[in-house]
Amino acid sequence: MFKQIFQEYNWKDALDNIYSKEAQDVVNALRKEKPDLNDFAAFISPAAEPFLEQMAQKSKVLTEERFGKTISLFAPLYLSNECQNICTYCGFSLNNDLRRKTLTDSEIEQECKAVKSMGFEHILLVTGEANKRVGMPYFLNALSIVKSYFSNVSMEVQPLEVEDYISLQRAGVHSILVYQETYDEKAYANYHPKGKKSNFEYRLATPDRIGKSGMHKIGIGALLGLSDWRTDSFFSAMHLNYLEKTFWQSRYAISFPRLRPFSGGKVDSKVMSDRDLVQLICAFRLFNQELDISLSTRESEHFRNHVIHVGVTTMSAGSKTNPGGYSVETKSLEQFEIDDQRSPQVISQMIRSRRKEVIWKDWDLAYDQVN
C-alpha cells in the first residue's frame, strides 16, 4: 500500500529538500536518461527556473518520441452535483446553497447526443460524492446508456471498493480518475471538515484499490493551490512511481487542475503562475516519458494554445461543469468556472494549425479482447 511509503516522508522535509536544490542539481538531473524522484525535486525547484527553456525543448522531444504529434480531445459529462461532503473550495460542497440536479435516463441520453454531435468519442463522467443517490446502481445504469454513444468512457466519481471498480470495468469503463486534492495532511483536514472525503487515508488508498481491479488506466493528481504546489507535486510523482511499479499492467495519467472560482464564491489559493505550471508539465514529462498528461479548460485560451508543444497529450474541450450543461440545464449549477470557452471545433482547428493531429478516440475496449 502507498500509505507505508507515504508515511516514510515528512511534508516539511520534502518541502525543504525541493527549495534547497541548486543549479548543479538541475544540470545533473537534465543529463540523466531516467531521472529519479530526487531529480524530479530539482526539476520543480526554484533553482530550475533559469533552465525552463532547456526543459521545455527536451520535454517536447520526449513527448513526440512517445506520442507523436498528437493531442487527444475529450469532454466531461456531469451526471449530478449532489454531494454529501463539505469541501471549502468546491461548488458542489454540501453547505453551498445551490439547486441540486441528478440527470434522469432521458436527460443522460440527451446529453450524450449533444456531446456526440460535437465529434467526441471519449467522455469523462463526473459526479459529486453522494453514495446513496448517486452510487453503483446509478453508475451502472448510466453506463448502459452512455456506452451506446461513446467508445471510450472514463469516470471521476467518489472513491469506491475494489469490487466496484471491477464492475465498472466490466460495464465498459476504460479509466478512473481520482485526485488526492492535497497530500498535505494538515491542510487536507482543514479543507475537508465533513463527509466521507474527510478520511485522508481512505482517499490516499483509492488508487491502490483501482490498481487491484486491473483498470486499464488510472489518473491521479493534486488540486494545485490548496498547499505548496511544488511539494504536492513531489508527492504526486512519488505516488505515480509507486503505482507504476506495483500495478504495472495499467497505464497512467496526470492532470494539473489549478483552483478556479466556483458557484459558491471564490477561493484564496496559493499562487501558481503560468510559468510555474509550464515548469511542472515539463518536470513530469522529463520524469516519466510514458505518462499521459492532461490539461483542462480551467486554463486560459492563450495558455493552452502554447503549452501543447511541451508535454501535454490530452485536453478537454467545450466543457460544461454542471449536470445537463450541454442540452438540459442552462442555469448555474457549476462545480467551477471554466476559462477556455472555445468550441471543440475551434480548439481542433487551433491544434491542427500547430501541426498536430487531433485524436477523438485513442482506445477501444475491443483491443482487450482475445480472438
PDB file of N, CA, C and O in Angstrom, residues 115-183:
ATOM      1  N   VAL A 115     -23.156  15.888 -26.863  1.00  0.00           N
ATOM      2  CA  VAL A 115     -21.697  15.770 -26.852  1.00  0.00           C
ATOM      3  C   VAL A 115     -21.212  15.008 -28.084  1.00  0.00           C
ATOM      4  O   VAL A 115     -20.215  15.381 -28.715  1.00  0.00           O
ATOM      5  N   LYS A 116     -21.915  13.952 -28.437  1.00  0.00           N
ATOM      6  CA  LYS A 116     -21.543  13.165 -29.609  1.00  0.00           C
ATOM      7  C   LYS A 116     -21.588  14.006 -30.884  1.00  0.00           C
ATOM      8  O   LYS A 116     -20.724  13.867 -31.768  1.00  0.00           O
ATOM      9  N   SER A 117     -22.561  14.911 -30.971  1.00  0.00           N
ATOM     10  CA  SER A 117     -22.705  15.746 -32.166  1.00  0.00           C
ATOM     11  C   SER A 117     -21.526  16.683 -32.366  1.00  0.00           C
ATOM     12  O   SER A 117     -21.303  17.193 -33.464  1.00  0.00           O
ATOM     13  N   MET A 118     -20.742  16.911 -31.295  1.00  0.00           N
ATOM     14  CA  MET A 118     -19.566  17.767 -31.390  1.00  0.00           C
ATOM     15  C   MET A 118     -18.330  17.000 -31.865  1.00  0.00           C
ATOM     16  O   MET A 118     -17.272  17.592 -32.043  1.00  0.00           O
ATOM     17  N   GLY A 119     -18.474  15.686 -32.049  1.00  0.00           N
ATOM     18  CA  GLY A 119     -17.374  14.893 -32.588  1.00  0.00           C
ATOM     19  C   GLY A 119     -16.662  13.993 -31.601  1.00  0.00           C
ATOM     20  O   GLY A 119     -15.778  13.226 -31.988  1.00  0.00           O
ATOM     21  N   PHE A 120     -17.019  14.057 -30.326  1.00  0.00           N
ATOM     22  CA  PHE A 120     -16.294  13.309 -29.306  1.00  0.00           C
ATOM     23  C   PHE A 120     -16.580  11.814 -29.354  1.00  0.00           C
ATOM     24  O   PHE A 120     -17.707  11.383 -29.591  1.00  0.00           O
ATOM     25  N   GLU A 121     -15.534  11.014 -29.099  1.00  0.00           N
ATOM     26  CA  GLU A 121     -15.657   9.584 -28.863  1.00  0.00           C
ATOM     27  C   GLU A 121     -15.209   9.214 -27.456  1.00  0.00           C
ATOM     28  O   GLU A 121     -15.405   8.097 -27.010  1.00  0.00           O
ATOM     29  N   HIS A 122     -14.598  10.184 -26.761  1.00  0.00           N
ATOM     30  CA  HIS A 122     -14.101   9.972 -25.397  1.00  0.00           C
ATOM     31  C   HIS A 122     -14.868  10.889 -24.452  1.00  0.00           C
ATOM     32  O   HIS A 122     -14.841  12.114 -24.599  1.00  0.00           O
ATOM     33  N   ILE A 123     -15.532  10.289 -23.470  1.00  0.00           N
ATOM     34  CA  ILE A 123     -16.323  11.048 -22.500  1.00  0.00           C
ATOM     35  C   ILE A 123     -15.817  10.757 -21.094  1.00  0.00           C
ATOM     36  O   ILE A 123     -15.396   9.638 -20.786  1.00  0.00           O
ATOM     37  N   LEU A 124     -15.821  11.783 -20.248  1.00  0.00           N
ATOM     38  CA  LEU A 124     -15.469  11.635 -18.837  1.00  0.00           C
ATOM     39  C   LEU A 124     -16.722  11.891 -18.005  1.00  0.00           C
ATOM     40  O   LEU A 124     -17.237  13.008 -17.989  1.00  0.00           O
ATOM     41  N   LEU A 125     -17.227  10.866 -17.326  1.00  0.00           N
ATOM     42  CA  LEU A 125     -18.406  11.001 -16.481  1.00  0.00           C
ATOM     43  C   LEU A 125     -17.987  11.491 -15.099  1.00  0.00           C
ATOM     44  O   LEU A 125     -17.084  10.929 -14.477  1.00  0.00           O
ATOM     45  N   VAL A 126     -18.660  12.548 -14.612  1.00  0.00           N
ATOM     46  CA  VAL A 126     -18.292  13.183 -13.347  1.00  0.00           C
ATOM     47  C   VAL A 126     -19.538  13.333 -12.479  1.00  0.00           C
ATOM     48  O   VAL A 126     -20.622  13.649 -12.973  1.00  0.00           O
ATOM     49  N   THR A 127     -19.384  13.110 -11.179  1.00  0.00           N
ATOM     50  CA  THR A 127     -20.462  13.373 -10.229  1.00  0.00           C
ATOM     51  C   THR A 127     -19.878  13.944  -8.946  1.00  0.00           C
ATOM     52  O   THR A 127     -18.668  13.864  -8.702  1.00  0.00           O
ATOM     53  N   GLY A 128     -20.770  14.497  -8.112  1.00  0.00           N
ATOM     54  CA  GLY A 128     -20.400  14.774  -6.735  1.00  0.00           C
ATOM     55  C   GLY A 128     -20.360  13.446  -5.986  1.00  0.00           C
ATOM     56  O   GLY A 128     -20.585  12.379  -6.566  1.00  0.00           O
ATOM     57  N   GLU A 129     -20.088  13.514  -4.695  1.00  0.00           N
ATOM     58  CA  GLU A 129     -19.972  12.289  -3.909  1.00  0.00           C
ATOM     59  C   GLU A 129     -21.216  12.126  -3.034  1.00  0.00           C
ATOM     60  O   GLU A 129     -21.276  12.617  -1.915  1.00  0.00           O
ATOM     61  N   ALA A 130     -22.231  11.468  -3.607  1.00  0.00           N
ATOM     62  CA  ALA A 130     -23.486  11.194  -2.897  1.00  0.00           C
ATOM     63  C   ALA A 130     -23.767   9.703  -3.028  1.00  0.00           C
ATOM     64  O   ALA A 130     -24.450   9.264  -3.955  1.00  0.00           O
ATOM     65  N   ASN A 131     -23.230   8.924  -2.093  1.00  0.00           N
ATOM     66  CA  ASN A 131     -23.200   7.467  -2.245  1.00  0.00           C
ATOM     67  C   ASN A 131     -24.577   6.831  -2.382  1.00  0.00           C
ATOM     68  O   ASN A 131     -24.748   5.863  -3.124  1.00  0.00           O
ATOM     69  N   LYS A 132     -25.563   7.346  -1.666  1.00  0.00           N
ATOM     70  CA  LYS A 132     -26.873   6.704  -1.667  1.00  0.00           C
ATOM     71  C   LYS A 132     -27.650   7.014  -2.950  1.00  0.00           C
ATOM     72  O   LYS A 132     -28.205   6.124  -3.581  1.00  0.00           O
ATOM     73  N   ARG A 133     -27.695   8.264  -3.325  1.00  0.00           N
ATOM     74  CA  ARG A 133     -28.480   8.654  -4.500  1.00  0.00           C
ATOM     75  C   ARG A 133     -27.706   8.432  -5.798  1.00  0.00           C
ATOM     76  O   ARG A 133     -28.284   8.067  -6.826  1.00  0.00           O
ATOM     77  N   VAL A 134     -26.409   8.670  -5.760  1.00  0.00           N
ATOM     78  CA  VAL A 134     -25.587   8.515  -6.954  1.00  0.00           C
ATOM     79  C   VAL A 134     -24.456   7.526  -6.621  1.00  0.00           C
ATOM     80  O   VAL A 134     -23.312   7.911  -6.416  1.00  0.00           O
ATOM     81  N   GLY A 135     -24.824   6.267  -6.569  1.00  0.00           N
ATOM     82  CA  GLY A 135     -23.877   5.210  -6.238  1.00  0.00           C
ATOM     83  C   GLY A 135     -23.778   4.198  -7.360  1.00  0.00           C
ATOM     84  O   GLY A 135     -24.119   4.487  -8.511  1.00  0.00           O
ATOM     85  N   MET A 136     -23.336   2.998  -7.050  1.00  0.00           N
ATOM     86  CA  MET A 136     -23.091   1.991  -8.072  1.00  0.00           C
ATOM     87  C   MET A 136     -24.313   1.662  -8.934  1.00  0.00           C
ATOM     88  O   MET A 136     -24.174   1.548 -10.162  1.00  0.00           O
ATOM     89  N   PRO A 137     -25.519   1.494  -8.375  1.00  0.00           N
ATOM     90  CA  PRO A 137     -26.672   1.223  -9.249  1.00  0.00           C
ATOM     91  C   PRO A 137     -26.885   2.330 -10.280  1.00  0.00           C
ATOM     92  O   PRO A 137     -27.172   2.050 -11.454  1.00  0.00           O
ATOM     93  N   TYR A 138     -26.724   3.578  -9.831  1.00  0.00           N
ATOM     94  CA  TYR A 138     -26.891   4.709 -10.757  1.00  0.00           C
ATOM     95  C   TYR A 138     -25.794   4.688 -11.823  1.00  0.00           C
ATOM     96  O   TYR A 138     -26.060   4.886 -13.009  1.00  0.00           O
ATOM     97  N   PHE A 139     -24.549   4.426 -11.417  1.00  0.00           N
ATOM     98  CA  PHE A 139     -23.430   4.407 -12.368  1.00  0.00           C
ATOM     99  C   PHE A 139     -23.637   3.336 -13.435  1.00  0.00           C
ATOM    100  O   PHE A 139     -23.447   3.592 -14.630  1.00  0.00           O
ATOM    101  N   LEU A 140     -23.995   2.134 -13.011  1.00  0.00           N
ATOM    102  CA  LEU A 140     -24.140   1.036 -13.960  1.00  0.00           C
ATOM    103  C   LEU A 140     -25.288   1.300 -14.933  1.00  0.00           C
ATOM    104  O   LEU A 140     -25.194   0.983 -16.127  1.00  0.00           O
ATOM    105  N   ASN A 141     -26.352   1.890 -14.422  1.00  0.00           N
ATOM    106  CA  ASN A 141     -27.466   2.252 -15.304  1.00  0.00           C
ATOM    107  C   ASN A 141     -27.039   3.329 -16.295  1.00  0.00           C
ATOM    108  O   ASN A 141     -27.345   3.243 -17.498  1.00  0.00           O
ATOM    109  N   ALA A 142     -26.328   4.350 -15.809  1.00  0.00           N
ATOM    110  CA  ALA A 142     -25.860   5.426 -16.693  1.00  0.00           C
ATOM    111  C   ALA A 142     -24.923   4.881 -17.766  1.00  0.00           C
ATOM    112  O   ALA A 142     -25.000   5.272 -18.932  1.00  0.00           O
ATOM    113  N   LEU A 143     -24.046   3.961 -17.379  1.00  0.00           N
ATOM    114  CA  LEU A 143     -23.101   3.376 -18.340  1.00  0.00           C
ATOM    115  C   LEU A 143     -23.820   2.597 -19.433  1.00  0.00           C
ATOM    116  O   LEU A 143     -23.374   2.572 -20.585  1.00  0.00           O
ATOM    117  N   SER A 144     -24.936   1.962 -19.097  1.00  0.00           N
ATOM    118  CA  SER A 144     -25.687   1.215 -20.101  1.00  0.00           C
ATOM    119  C   SER A 144     -26.215   2.137 -21.196  1.00  0.00           C
ATOM    120  O   SER A 144     -26.417   1.710 -22.332  1.00  0.00           O
ATOM    121  N   ILE A 145     -26.414   3.405 -20.850  1.00  0.00           N
ATOM    122  CA  ILE A 145     -26.859   4.402 -21.827  1.00  0.00           C
ATOM    123  C   ILE A 145     -25.661   4.998 -22.556  1.00  0.00           C
ATOM    124  O   ILE A 145     -25.616   5.072 -23.786  1.00  0.00           O
ATOM    125  N   VAL A 146     -24.661   5.399 -21.789  1.00  0.00           N
ATOM    126  CA  VAL A 146     -23.511   6.117 -22.338  1.00  0.00           C
ATOM    127  C   VAL A 146     -22.719   5.262 -23.320  1.00  0.00           C
ATOM    128  O   VAL A 146     -22.255   5.751 -24.361  1.00  0.00           O
ATOM    129  N   LYS A 147     -22.555   3.968 -23.027  1.00  0.00           N
ATOM    130  CA  LYS A 147     -21.716   3.110 -23.864  1.00  0.00           C
ATOM    131  C   LYS A 147     -22.245   2.929 -25.285  1.00  0.00           C
ATOM    132  O   LYS A 147     -21.495   2.564 -26.186  1.00  0.00           O
ATOM    133  N   SER A 148     -23.532   3.204 -25.490  1.00  0.00           N
ATOM    134  CA  SER A 148     -24.067   3.102 -26.846  1.00  0.00           C
ATOM    135  C   SER A 148     -23.680   4.301 -27.701  1.00  0.00           C
ATOM    136  O   SER A 148     -23.872   4.290 -28.918  1.00  0.00           O
ATOM    137  N   TYR A 149     -23.116   5.322 -27.070  1.00  0.00           N
ATOM    138  CA  TYR A 149     -22.725   6.540 -27.785  1.00  0.00           C
ATOM    139  C   TYR A 149     -21.215   6.712 -27.894  1.00  0.00           C
ATOM    140  O   TYR A 149     -20.725   7.297 -28.861  1.00  0.00           O
ATOM    141  N   PHE A 150     -20.454   6.245 -26.885  1.00  0.00           N
ATOM    142  CA  PHE A 150     -19.027   6.536 -26.834  1.00  0.00           C
ATOM    143  C   PHE A 150     -18.201   5.258 -26.696  1.00  0.00           C
ATOM    144  O   PHE A 150     -18.541   4.362 -25.926  1.00  0.00           O
ATOM    145  N   SER A 151     -17.089   5.216 -27.417  1.00  0.00           N
ATOM    146  CA  SER A 151     -16.222   4.042 -27.381  1.00  0.00           C
ATOM    147  C   SER A 151     -15.235   4.089 -26.229  1.00  0.00           C
ATOM    148  O   SER A 151     -14.680   3.064 -25.840  1.00  0.00           O
ATOM    149  N   ASN A 152     -14.995   5.272 -25.684  1.00  0.00           N
ATOM    150  CA  ASN A 152     -14.016   5.434 -24.615  1.00  0.00           C
ATOM    151  C   ASN A 152     -14.669   6.200 -23.465  1.00  0.00           C
ATOM    152  O   ASN A 152     -15.015   7.363 -23.618  1.00  0.00           O
ATOM    153  N   VAL A 153     -14.870   5.522 -22.336  1.00  0.00           N
ATOM    154  CA  VAL A 153     -15.550   6.133 -21.186  1.00  0.00           C
ATOM    155  C   VAL A 153     -14.627   6.126 -19.975  1.00  0.00           C
ATOM    156  O   VAL A 153     -14.127   5.075 -19.565  1.00  0.00           O
ATOM    157  N   SER A 154     -14.398   7.312 -19.412  1.00  0.00           N
ATOM    158  CA  SER A 154     -13.658   7.464 -18.163  1.00  0.00           C
ATOM    159  C   SER A 154     -14.620   7.957 -17.087  1.00  0.00           C
ATOM    160  O   SER A 154     -15.689   8.479 -17.397  1.00  0.00           O
ATOM    161  N   MET A 155     -14.219   7.797 -15.822  1.00  0.00           N
ATOM    162  CA  MET A 155     -15.076   8.256 -14.732  1.00  0.00           C
ATOM    163  C   MET A 155     -14.247   8.958 -13.660  1.00  0.00           C
ATOM    164  O   MET A 155     -13.129   8.549 -13.355  1.00  0.00           O
ATOM    165  N   GLU A 156     -14.850  10.000 -13.085  1.00  0.00           N
ATOM    166  CA  GLU A 156     -14.293  10.704 -11.924  1.00  0.00           C
ATOM    167  C   GLU A 156     -15.417  10.825 -10.909  1.00  0.00           C
ATOM    168  O   GLU A 156     -16.253  11.710 -10.989  1.00  0.00           O
ATOM    169  N   VAL A 157     -15.455   9.860  -9.982  1.00  0.00           N
ATOM    170  CA  VAL A 157     -16.537   9.766  -9.005  1.00  0.00           C
ATOM    171  C   VAL A 157     -15.936   9.528  -7.625  1.00  0.00           C
ATOM    172  O   VAL A 157     -14.722   9.514  -7.459  1.00  0.00           O
ATOM    173  N   GLN A 158     -16.810   9.312  -6.629  1.00  0.00           N
ATOM    174  CA  GLN A 158     -16.326   9.090  -5.275  1.00  0.00           C
ATOM    175  C   GLN A 158     -15.478   7.820  -5.188  1.00  0.00           C
ATOM    176  O   GLN A 158     -15.671   6.887  -5.968  1.00  0.00           O
ATOM    177  N   PRO A 159     -14.531   7.762  -4.241  1.00  0.00           N
ATOM    178  CA  PRO A 159     -13.745   6.546  -4.044  1.00  0.00           C
ATOM    179  C   PRO A 159     -14.645   5.346  -3.768  1.00  0.00           C
ATOM    180  O   PRO A 159     -15.615   5.435  -3.016  1.00  0.00           O
ATOM    181  N   LEU A 160     -14.314   4.220  -4.401  1.00  0.00           N
ATOM    182  CA  LEU A 160     -15.109   3.006  -4.295  1.00  0.00           C
ATOM    183  C   LEU A 160     -14.236   1.843  -3.847  1.00  0.00           C
ATOM    184  O   LEU A 160     -13.034   1.998  -3.647  1.00  0.00           O
ATOM    185  N   GLU A 161     -14.854   0.673  -3.716  1.00  0.00           N
ATOM    186  CA  GLU A 161     -14.139  -0.530  -3.324  1.00  0.00           C
ATOM    187  C   GLU A 161     -13.646  -1.278  -4.568  1.00  0.00           C
ATOM    188  O   GLU A 161     -14.093  -1.019  -5.686  1.00  0.00           O
ATOM    189  N   VAL A 162     -12.744  -2.228  -4.373  1.00  0.00           N
ATOM    190  CA  VAL A 162     -12.148  -2.965  -5.489  1.00  0.00           C
ATOM    191  C   VAL A 162     -13.223  -3.624  -6.342  1.00  0.00           C
ATOM    192  O   VAL A 162     -13.199  -3.539  -7.580  1.00  0.00           O
ATOM    193  N   GLU A 163     -14.191  -4.281  -5.690  1.00  0.00           N
ATOM    194  CA  GLU A 163     -15.217  -4.986  -6.453  1.00  0.00           C
ATOM    195  C   GLU A 163     -16.071  -4.023  -7.276  1.00  0.00           C
ATOM    196  O   GLU A 163     -16.582  -4.382  -8.351  1.00  0.00           O
ATOM    197  N   ASP A 164     -16.222  -2.798  -6.796  1.00  0.00           N
ATOM    198  CA  ASP A 164     -16.972  -1.793  -7.559  1.00  0.00           C
ATOM    199  C   ASP A 164     -16.213  -1.401  -8.823  1.00  0.00           C
ATOM    200  O   ASP A 164     -16.806  -1.272  -9.902  1.00  0.00           O
ATOM    201  N   TYR A 165     -14.920  -1.217  -8.694  1.00  0.00           N
ATOM    202  CA  TYR A 165     -14.113  -0.870  -9.872  1.00  0.00           C
ATOM    203  C   TYR A 165     -14.104  -2.013 -10.890  1.00  0.00           C
ATOM    204  O   TYR A 165     -14.103  -1.777 -12.097  1.00  0.00           O
ATOM    205  N   ILE A 166     -14.112  -3.240 -10.395  1.00  0.00           N
ATOM    206  CA  ILE A 166     -14.195  -4.381 -11.305  1.00  0.00           C
ATOM    207  C   ILE A 166     -15.512  -4.351 -12.070  1.00  0.00           C
ATOM    208  O   ILE A 166     -15.563  -4.569 -13.290  1.00  0.00           O
ATOM    209  N   SER A 167     -16.606  -4.030 -11.362  1.00  0.00           N
ATOM    210  CA  SER A 167     -17.921  -3.949 -12.008  1.00  0.00           C
ATOM    211  C   SER A 167     -17.961  -2.833 -13.040  1.00  0.00           C
ATOM    212  O   SER A 167     -18.528  -2.998 -14.128  1.00  0.00           O
ATOM    213  N   LEU A 168     -17.348  -1.708 -12.730  1.00  0.00           N
ATOM    214  CA  LEU A 168     -17.324  -0.594 -13.673  1.00  0.00           C
ATOM    215  C   LEU A 168     -16.526  -0.960 -14.924  1.00  0.00           C
ATOM    216  O   LEU A 168     -16.914  -0.623 -16.044  1.00  0.00           O
ATOM    217  N   GLN A 169     -15.411  -1.643 -14.718  1.00  0.00           N
ATOM    218  CA  GLN A 169     -14.607  -2.047 -15.866  1.00  0.00           C
ATOM    219  C   GLN A 169     -15.382  -3.012 -16.759  1.00  0.00           C
ATOM    220  O   GLN A 169     -15.374  -2.898 -17.986  1.00  0.00           O
ATOM    221  N   ARG A 170     -16.078  -3.950 -16.150  1.00  0.00           N
ATOM    222  CA  ARG A 170     -16.889  -4.898 -16.914  1.00  0.00           C
ATOM    223  C   ARG A 170     -18.014  -4.186 -17.671  1.00  0.00           C
ATOM    224  O   ARG A 170     -18.459  -4.661 -18.726  1.00  0.00           O
ATOM    225  N   ALA A 171     -18.469  -3.061 -17.118  1.00  0.00           N
ATOM    226  CA  ALA A 171     -19.541  -2.294 -17.752  1.00  0.00           C
ATOM    227  C   ALA A 171     -19.025  -1.383 -18.862  1.00  0.00           C
ATOM    228  O   ALA A 171     -19.810  -0.697 -19.506  1.00  0.00           O
ATOM    229  N   GLY A 172     -17.687  -1.367 -19.055  1.00  0.00           N
ATOM    230  CA  GLY A 172     -17.127  -0.618 -20.173  1.00  0.00           C
ATOM    231  C   GLY A 172     -16.284   0.587 -19.825  1.00  0.00           C
ATOM    232  O   GLY A 172     -15.899   1.346 -20.715  1.00  0.00           O
ATOM    233  N   VAL A 173     -15.966   0.778 -18.549  1.00  0.00           N
ATOM    234  CA  VAL A 173     -15.131   1.922 -18.156  1.00  0.00           C
ATOM    235  C   VAL A 173     -13.674   1.628 -18.476  1.00  0.00           C
ATOM    236  O   VAL A 173     -13.143   0.562 -18.139  1.00  0.00           O
ATOM    237  N   HIS A 174     -13.041   2.590 -19.107  1.00  0.00           N
ATOM    238  CA  HIS A 174     -11.654   2.449 -19.565  1.00  0.00           C
ATOM    239  C   HIS A 174     -10.659   2.993 -18.552  1.00  0.00           C
ATOM    240  O   HIS A 174      -9.573   2.455 -18.376  1.00  0.00           O
ATOM    241  N   SER A 175     -11.025   4.067 -17.860  1.00  0.00           N
ATOM    242  CA  SER A 175     -10.098   4.684 -16.904  1.00  0.00           C
ATOM    243  C   SER A 175     -10.852   5.350 -15.769  1.00  0.00           C
ATOM    244  O   SER A 175     -12.001   5.776 -15.923  1.00  0.00           O
ATOM    245  N   ILE A 176     -10.186   5.417 -14.619  1.00  0.00           N
ATOM    246  CA  ILE A 176     -10.726   6.078 -13.423  1.00  0.00           C
ATOM    247  C   ILE A 176      -9.766   7.170 -12.992  1.00  0.00           C
ATOM    248  O   ILE A 176      -8.557   6.952 -12.902  1.00  0.00           O
ATOM    249  N   LEU A 177     -10.311   8.350 -12.728  1.00  0.00           N
ATOM    250  CA  LEU A 177      -9.522   9.475 -12.232  1.00  0.00           C
ATOM    251  C   LEU A 177      -9.897   9.743 -10.787  1.00  0.00           C
ATOM    252  O   LEU A 177     -11.090   9.773 -10.434  1.00  0.00           O
ATOM    253  N   VAL A 178      -8.895   9.918  -9.935  1.00  0.00           N
ATOM    254  CA  VAL A 178      -9.146  10.301  -8.552  1.00  0.00           C
ATOM    255  C   VAL A 178      -8.014  11.214  -8.093  1.00  0.00           C
ATOM    256  O   VAL A 178      -6.836  10.895  -8.275  1.00  0.00           O
ATOM    257  N   TYR A 179      -8.380  12.351  -7.540  1.00  0.00           N
ATOM    258  CA  TYR A 179      -7.380  13.321  -7.100  1.00  0.00           C
ATOM    259  C   TYR A 179      -7.306  13.335  -5.582  1.00  0.00           C
ATOM    260  O   TYR A 179      -8.335  13.390  -4.900  1.00  0.00           O
ATOM    261  N   GLN A 180      -6.086  13.315  -5.063  1.00  0.00           N
ATOM    262  CA  GLN A 180      -5.902  13.378  -3.624  1.00  0.00           C
ATOM    263  C   GLN A 180      -6.250  14.779  -3.095  1.00  0.00           C
ATOM    264  O   GLN A 180      -6.411  14.962  -1.910  1.00  0.00           O
ATOM    265  N   GLU A 181      -6.350  15.748  -3.995  1.00  0.00           N
ATOM    266  CA  GLU A 181      -6.584  17.164  -3.679  1.00  0.00           C
ATOM    267  C   GLU A 181      -5.313  17.784  -3.111  1.00  0.00           C
ATOM    268  O   GLU A 181      -4.716  18.639  -3.727  1.00  0.00           O
ATOM    269  N   THR A 182      -4.888  17.356  -1.917  1.00  0.00           N
ATOM    270  CA  THR A 182      -3.573  17.741  -1.406  1.00  0.00           C
ATOM    271  C   THR A 182      -3.018  16.603  -0.562  1.00  0.00           C
ATOM    272  O   THR A 182      -3.765  15.899   0.123  1.00  0.00           O
ATOM    273  N   TYR A 183      -1.698  16.417  -0.652  1.00  0.00           N
ATOM    274  CA  TYR A 183      -1.010  15.416   0.152  1.00  0.00           C
ATOM    275  C   TYR A 183      -0.564  16.003   1.495  1.00  0.00           C
ATOM    276  O   TYR A 183       0.033  15.290   2.313  1.00  0.00           O
TER     277      TYR A 183
END
